[in-house]
Amino acid sequence: MRVFVAGGTGVLGRRLVPQLVERGHEVTATTTSAAKLGLLEQLGAESVVMDGLDAVAVGEAVAAARPDVIVHQMTAISVAHAGKPDMKHMDRWFAGTNRLRTEGTDHLLAAAEATGVPHFVAQSYAAWNGIRQGGWVKTEQNPVDPMTGTPAEPGMTAIRHVEEVVVKAGGAVLRYGWFYGPGATDDLVEPVRKRQFPVVGDGAGYCSWVHLDDAASATVLAVEQQARGVFNIVDDEPAPAGEWLPYLAACAGAKRPMRIATWLARPLAGEVAVMMMTEGRGFSNAKAKRELGWELRYPSWRQGFKEELA
């Protein structure tokens, strides 16, 4: 197949493009930076500079590539705040990504329609943001939490937009868990090593993880099977913060994370971090395994963290 990967130099794009090429697909991948064209070519793709917020540029790039499928992996996470995670100000941290998930998605869908691209696969998010009612683990039937009144609300609104318009267009939405793996683990481990990532309150909030290579392999399956609908792309073991965070610290050779009270964490880390740590809801991957035949190389973050940090 001819596959158009919008956002080929992101942490996931860099793992996805080689997997697609390896399986015999012709890949055209985009980047916003001319300096990264060589990287995409090394990965085996035709490379093109494209601004996902420029409707004309998107239309021209898609028309030139004549793909059988568009894979939307565009984010602006690494460029915001010099790449530093900022959960306290998620609205600012994710502002660029939110535009790519709303305007960027609409531009890609318009280009797909204009050039007769039959299939579309888009990135969504399913780590700790399951609806905070009922059990700790959510399926695709459950919406993401709107996070109303918090700095995460614009991000959740953008995710909901992706899910609604892509499903309506007959495409697949992949709700990836929290990424770890090459290019994604350092941002996580650095604050843990500095003891800047404490367990908040009882640490009972759940989170779902996925290794980048597993996320990429699920994406390849969604492309090849022309999947439709929403899929949670997470590992087999959603876990509370009180379990995964001390384990991550141990794998990284760091001191055990501090534990701080919710009332103290709120002004320091912000409402969203407290919510994630104490009330977060993880996700089930049963549908992706059943319908896509997805097999994970890293079924648990326990094995994955240990190998990544060995």
CSV table of C-alpha atoms in Angstrom, one decimal:
chain,number,residue,atom,x,y,z
A,1,MET,CA,0.0,0.0,0.0
A,2,ARG,CA,1.0,3.6,-0.4
A,3,VAL,CA,0.9,5.1,3.2
A,4,PHE,CA,1.1,8.8,4.0
A,5,VAL,CA,2.4,9.3,7.5
A,6,ALA,CA,1.7,12.9,8.7
A,7,GLY,CA,4.2,13.5,11.5
A,8,GLY,CA,6.9,11.0,10.6
A,9,THR,CA,9.6,12.4,12.8
A,10,GLY,CA,7.7,12.3,16.1
A,11,VAL,CA,8.6,9.6,18.7
A,12,LEU,CA,6.0,7.2,17.3
A,13,GLY,CA,6.6,8.2,13.6
A,14,ARG,CA,10.2,7.2,13.9
A,15,ARG,CA,9.3,3.7,15.0
A,16,LEU,CA,6.3,3.4,12.7
A,17,VAL,CA,7.9,4.3,9.4
A,18,PRO,CA,10.5,1.5,9.5
A,19,GLN,CA,7.8,-1.1,10.4
A,20,LEU,CA,5.7,0.0,7.4
A,21,VAL,CA,8.7,-0.1,5.1
A,22,GLU,CA,9.7,-3.5,6.4
A,23,ARG,CA,6.3,-4.9,5.5
A,24,GLY,CA,6.6,-3.7,1.9
A,25,HIS,CA,4.6,-0.5,2.0
A,26,GLU,CA,5.6,2.6,0.1
A,27,VAL,CA,5.7,5.4,2.7
A,28,THR,CA,5.6,9.1,2.3
A,29,ALA,CA,6.3,10.8,5.6
A,30,THR,CA,6.1,14.5,6.6
A,31,THR,CA,8.1,16.7,8.9
A,32,THR,CA,7.8,20.4,9.7
A,33,SER,CA,11.6,20.8,9.5
A,34,ALA,CA,13.8,20.5,6.4
A,35,ALA,CA,16.6,19.5,8.7
A,36,LYS,CA,14.8,16.2,9.4
A,37,LEU,CA,14.2,15.2,5.7
A,38,GLY,CA,17.4,13.1,5.8
A,39,LEU,CA,16.2,11.2,8.9
A,40,LEU,CA,13.0,10.1,7.1
A,41,GLU,CA,14.9,9.0,4.0
A,42,GLN,CA,17.2,6.9,6.3
A,43,LEU,CA,14.1,5.3,7.7
A,44,GLY,CA,13.1,4.4,4.1
A,45,ALA,CA,10.4,6.9,3.4
A,46,GLU,CA,9.9,9.6,0.7
A,47,SER,CA,10.1,12.8,2.8
A,48,VAL,CA,8.2,16.1,2.5
A,49,VAL,CA,8.1,19.2,4.6
A,50,MET,CA,4.5,20.0,5.5
A,51,ASP,CA,2.8,22.3,8.0
A,52,GLY,CA,-0.3,20.5,9.2
A,53,LEU,CA,-2.1,23.7,10.0
A,54,ASP,CA,-1.7,24.9,6.4
A,55,ALA,CA,-4.7,23.5,4.4
A,56,VAL,CA,-3.2,24.2,1.0
A,57,ALA,CA,0.2,22.6,1.9
A,58,VAL,CA,-1.7,19.5,3.3
A,59,GLY,CA,-3.8,19.2,0.2
A,60,GLU,CA,-0.8,19.5,-2.1
A,61,ALA,CA,1.3,17.0,-0.1
A,62,VAL,CA,-1.5,14.4,-0.1
A,63,ALA,CA,-2.3,14.9,-3.8
A,64,ALA,CA,1.3,14.4,-4.7
A,65,ALA,CA,1.6,11.2,-2.6
A,66,ARG,CA,-1.6,9.6,-3.9
A,67,PRO,CA,-1.8,7.4,-0.8
A,68,ASP,CA,-4.2,4.4,-0.1
A,69,VAL,CA,-4.2,5.5,3.6
A,70,ILE,CA,-3.4,8.6,5.6
A,71,VAL,CA,-1.9,8.0,9.1
A,72,HIS,CA,-2.2,11.2,11.3
A,73,GLN,CA,0.6,11.2,13.9
A,74,MET,CA,1.1,15.0,14.1
A,75,THR,CA,1.8,16.5,17.5
A,76,ALA,CA,3.7,19.5,18.8
A,77,ILE,CA,4.5,18.1,22.2
A,78,SER,CA,8.3,18.1,21.8
A,79,VAL,CA,8.5,21.8,20.8
A,80,ALA,CA,6.3,23.2,23.6
A,81,HIS,CA,8.1,24.5,26.6
A,82,ALA,CA,11.4,23.3,25.1
A,83,GLY,CA,10.0,19.8,25.4
A,84,LYS,CA,9.5,19.9,29.1
A,85,PRO,CA,6.3,18.2,30.4
A,86,ASP,CA,4.1,20.8,32.1
A,87,MET,CA,1.0,19.1,33.5
A,88,LYS,CA,0.2,22.2,35.6
A,89,HIS,CA,-0.3,24.2,32.4
A,90,MET,CA,-1.5,21.5,30.1
A,91,ASP,CA,-3.6,24.0,28.1
A,92,ARG,CA,-0.3,25.8,27.2
A,93,TRP,CA,1.8,22.7,26.9
A,94,PHE,CA,-0.6,21.1,24.4
A,95,ALA,CA,-1.9,24.2,22.6
A,96,GLY,CA,0.0,23.3,19.4
A,97,THR,CA,-1.0,19.7,19.5
A,98,ASN,CA,-4.7,20.6,20.2
A,99,ARG,CA,-4.7,22.6,17.0
A,100,LEU,CA,-3.1,19.7,15.1
A,101,ARG,CA,-5.8,17.4,16.5
A,102,THR,CA,-8.6,19.8,15.5
A,103,GLU,CA,-7.6,21.9,12.5
A,104,GLY,CA,-4.9,19.5,11.4
A,105,THR,CA,-7.3,16.6,11.4
A,106,ASP,CA,-9.9,18.5,9.4
A,107,HIS,CA,-7.2,19.5,6.8
A,108,LEU,CA,-6.1,15.9,6.4
A,109,LEU,CA,-9.7,14.6,6.1
A,110,ALA,CA,-10.5,17.3,3.5
A,111,ALA,CA,-7.4,16.3,1.5
A,112,ALA,CA,-8.4,12.6,1.8
A,113,GLU,CA,-11.8,13.4,0.5
A,114,ALA,CA,-10.5,15.7,-2.3
A,115,THR,CA,-8.1,13.0,-3.6
A,116,GLY,CA,-10.2,9.9,-2.9
A,117,VAL,CA,-8.1,8.4,-0.2
A,118,PRO,CA,-10.1,5.5,1.1
A,119,HIS,CA,-8.8,5.0,4.6
A,120,PHE,CA,-7.7,7.2,7.5
A,121,VAL,CA,-6.0,6.3,10.8
A,122,ALA,CA,-5.5,8.9,13.6
A,123,GLN,CA,-3.8,9.2,16.9
A,124,SER,CA,-5.8,9.6,20.1
A,125,TYR,CA,-4.8,9.2,23.8
A,126,ALA,CA,-5.8,6.7,26.5
A,127,ALA,CA,-3.5,6.6,29.5
A,128,TRP,CA,-5.1,8.0,32.8
A,129,ASN,CA,-7.9,9.9,31.2
A,130,GLY,CA,-10.8,7.4,31.3
A,131,ILE,CA,-14.1,8.7,32.6
A,132,ARG,CA,-13.8,8.9,36.4
A,133,GLN,CA,-16.9,6.9,37.2
A,134,GLY,CA,-17.2,3.2,38.1
A,135,GLY,CA,-14.3,0.8,37.7
A,136,TRP,CA,-10.6,1.6,37.2
A,137,VAL,CA,-10.3,0.2,33.7
A,138,LYS,CA,-12.3,1.4,30.6
A,139,THR,CA,-13.2,0.0,27.2
A,140,GLU,CA,-13.8,1.8,23.9
A,141,GLN,CA,-17.4,2.1,24.9
A,142,ASN,CA,-16.4,4.6,27.5
A,143,PRO,CA,-15.6,8.2,26.5
A,144,VAL,CA,-12.5,10.0,27.6
A,145,ASP,CA,-13.0,12.2,30.7
A,146,PRO,CA,-13.8,15.8,29.6
A,147,MET,CA,-11.7,17.1,32.5
A,148,THR,CA,-14.1,20.1,32.7
A,149,GLY,CA,-12.7,23.2,34.3
A,150,THR,CA,-9.1,21.9,34.4
A,151,PRO,CA,-6.1,22.8,32.1
A,152,ALA,CA,-6.6,19.4,30.5
A,153,GLU,CA,-10.0,20.3,29.2
A,154,PRO,CA,-8.9,21.8,25.8
A,155,GLY,CA,-6.8,18.7,25.2
A,156,MET,CA,-9.7,16.3,25.9
A,157,THR,CA,-12.0,18.4,23.7
A,158,ALA,CA,-9.4,18.1,20.9
A,159,ILE,CA,-9.3,14.3,21.4
A,160,ARG,CA,-13.0,14.1,21.3
A,161,HIS,CA,-13.0,16.0,18.0
A,162,VAL,CA,-10.5,13.5,16.4
A,163,GLU,CA,-12.6,10.6,17.5
A,164,GLU,CA,-15.9,12.0,16.3
A,165,VAL,CA,-14.8,13.2,12.8
A,166,VAL,CA,-12.5,10.2,12.0
A,167,VAL,CA,-15.0,7.6,13.0
A,168,LYS,CA,-17.7,9.4,11.0
A,169,ALA,CA,-15.4,9.3,8.0
A,170,GLY,CA,-15.0,5.5,8.4
A,171,GLY,CA,-11.5,5.6,9.7
A,172,ALA,CA,-9.7,4.2,12.8
A,173,VAL,CA,-8.9,6.1,15.9
A,174,LEU,CA,-6.0,4.6,18.0
A,175,ARG,CA,-6.1,5.6,21.6
A,176,TYR,CA,-2.5,5.1,22.6
A,177,GLY,CA,-1.5,4.7,26.2
A,178,TRP,CA,1.4,6.7,27.8
A,179,PHE,CA,4.4,6.1,25.6
A,180,TYR,CA,7.7,4.8,26.7
A,181,GLY,CA,10.7,3.6,24.7
A,182,PRO,CA,13.4,5.2,22.5
A,183,GLY,CA,13.0,9.0,22.6
A,184,ALA,CA,10.1,8.9,25.1
A,185,THR,CA,11.6,7.4,28.3
A,186,ASP,CA,14.1,10.1,29.1
A,187,ASP,CA,11.4,12.8,29.7
A,188,LEU,CA,9.8,10.4,32.2
A,189,VAL,CA,13.0,9.2,34.0
A,190,GLU,CA,14.7,12.5,34.4
A,191,PRO,CA,12.2,14.0,36.9
A,192,VAL,CA,12.1,10.6,38.7
A,193,ARG,CA,15.8,10.6,39.1
A,194,LYS,CA,15.7,14.1,40.5
A,195,ARG,CA,12.9,13.1,42.9
A,196,GLN,CA,10.6,15.6,41.2
A,197,PHE,CA,7.9,13.1,40.5
A,198,PRO,CA,6.3,12.1,43.8
A,199,VAL,CA,3.4,9.8,44.5
A,200,VAL,CA,0.4,12.0,45.3
A,201,GLY,CA,-2.0,11.0,48.1
A,202,ASP,CA,-2.8,7.3,48.0
A,203,GLY,CA,-1.5,6.8,44.5
A,204,ALA,CA,-4.6,4.9,43.6
A,205,GLY,CA,-5.2,6.5,40.2
A,206,TYR,CA,-4.7,4.1,37.3
A,207,CYS,CA,-2.6,4.6,34.1
A,208,SER,CA,-2.1,2.5,31.0
A,209,TRP,CA,1.2,2.3,29.2
A,210,VAL,CA,2.4,1.2,25.8
A,211,HIS,CA,5.9,0.7,24.4
A,212,LEU,CA,6.4,2.7,21.2
A,213,ASP,CA,7.2,-0.4,19.2
A,214,ASP,CA,4.0,-2.0,20.3
A,215,ALA,CA,2.1,1.1,19.4
A,216,ALA,CA,3.7,1.1,16.0
A,217,SER,CA,2.8,-2.5,15.4
A,218,ALA,CA,-0.8,-1.9,16.3
A,219,THR,CA,-0.8,1.0,13.8
A,220,VAL,CA,0.5,-1.2,11.0
A,221,LEU,CA,-2.3,-3.7,11.7
A,222,ALA,CA,-4.9,-0.9,11.6
A,223,VAL,CA,-3.5,0.3,8.3
A,224,GLU,CA,-3.3,-3.2,6.7
A,225,GLN,CA,-6.7,-4.3,7.9
A,226,GLN,CA,-8.4,-1.0,7.0
A,227,ALA,CA,-9.7,-1.0,10.6
A,228,ARG,CA,-12.7,1.2,11.5
A,229,GLY,CA,-13.7,2.6,14.9
A,230,VAL,CA,-11.9,3.3,18.2
A,231,PHE,CA,-9.2,1.0,19.6
A,232,ASN,CA,-7.4,1.3,22.9
A,233,ILE,CA,-3.7,0.6,22.2
A,234,VAL,CA,-2.3,-0.1,25.7
A,235,ASP,CA,-0.5,-2.9,27.4
A,236,ASP,CA,-2.1,-5.7,29.4
A,237,GLU,CA,-1.5,-4.2,32.8
A,238,PRO,CA,-3.2,-0.9,33.7
A,239,ALA,CA,-1.7,0.0,37.1
A,240,PRO,CA,-2.0,2.5,39.9
A,241,ALA,CA,0.6,5.2,40.3
A,242,GLY,CA,1.5,3.8,43.7
A,243,GLU,CA,2.8,0.7,41.8
A,244,TRP,CA,4.3,1.8,38.5
A,245,LEU,CA,6.1,4.9,39.8
A,246,PRO,CA,8.2,3.2,42.5
A,247,TYR,CA,9.0,0.4,40.1
A,248,LEU,CA,10.1,2.9,37.4
A,249,ALA,CA,12.4,4.6,40.0
A,250,ALA,CA,13.9,1.2,41.0
A,251,CYS,CA,14.6,0.3,37.3
A,252,ALA,CA,16.2,3.7,36.8
A,253,GLY,CA,18.4,3.2,39.9
A,254,ALA,CA,16.8,6.2,41.6
A,255,LYS,CA,15.7,6.7,45.1
A,256,ARG,CA,12.1,5.7,46.0
A,257,PRO,CA,9.7,8.6,45.0
A,258,MET,CA,8.5,10.9,47.8
A,259,ARG,CA,4.9,10.7,48.7
A,260,ILE,CA,3.1,14.0,49.2
A,261,ALA,CA,-0.4,14.9,50.4
A,262,THR,CA,-3.0,16.0,47.8
A,263,TRP,CA,-3.5,19.4,49.4
A,264,LEU,CA,0.3,20.1,49.0
A,265,ALA,CA,0.5,18.6,45.5
A,266,ARG,CA,-2.4,20.7,44.1
A,267,PRO,CA,-0.6,24.2,44.2
A,268,LEU,CA,2.8,22.6,43.3
A,269,ALA,CA,1.9,20.2,40.5
A,270,GLY,CA,-1.6,21.3,39.6
A,271,GLU,CA,-5.1,19.8,39.4
A,272,VAL,CA,-4.4,17.5,36.5
A,273,ALA,CA,-1.5,15.7,38.1
A,274,VAL,CA,-3.4,15.2,41.4
A,275,MET,CA,-6.4,13.8,39.4
A,276,MET,CA,-4.1,11.5,37.4
A,277,MET,CA,-2.4,10.2,40.5
A,278,THR,CA,-5.5,9.7,42.7
A,279,GLU,CA,-8.5,9.2,40.4
A,280,GLY,CA,-7.0,8.3,36.9
A,281,ARG,CA,-8.7,5.5,35.0
A,282,GLY,CA,-6.8,3.1,32.8
A,283,PHE,CA,-7.9,1.2,29.7
A,284,SER,CA,-8.4,-2.3,28.4
A,285,ASN,CA,-6.8,-3.6,25.2
A,286,ALA,CA,-9.1,-6.6,24.7
A,287,LYS,CA,-10.7,-5.2,21.5
A,288,ALA,CA,-7.4,-4.4,19.7
A,289,LYS,CA,-6.1,-7.9,20.6
A,290,ARG,CA,-9.4,-9.6,19.5
A,291,GLU,CA,-10.2,-7.6,16.3
A,292,LEU,CA,-6.7,-6.7,15.0
A,293,GLY,CA,-4.9,-9.8,16.2
A,294,TRP,CA,-2.4,-7.5,18.0
A,295,GLU,CA,0.4,-9.3,19.9
A,296,LEU,CA,2.5,-7.2,22.3
A,297,ARG,CA,6.2,-7.5,22.5
A,298,TYR,CA,6.0,-5.8,25.9
A,299,PRO,CA,2.7,-7.1,27.5
A,300,SER,CA,3.6,-5.2,30.8
A,301,TRP,CA,5.4,-2.0,31.6
A,302,ARG,CA,7.2,-4.1,34.3
A,303,GLN,CA,9.1,-5.9,31.6
A,304,GLY,CA,9.4,-2.9,29.3
A,305,PHE,CA,10.7,-0.4,31.9
A,306,LYS,CA,13.3,-3.0,33.0
A,307,GLU,CA,14.5,-3.5,29.5
A,308,GLU,CA,14.5,0.2,28.5
A,309,LEU,CA,16.5,1.1,31.6
A,310,ALA,CA,18.8,-1.9,31.8
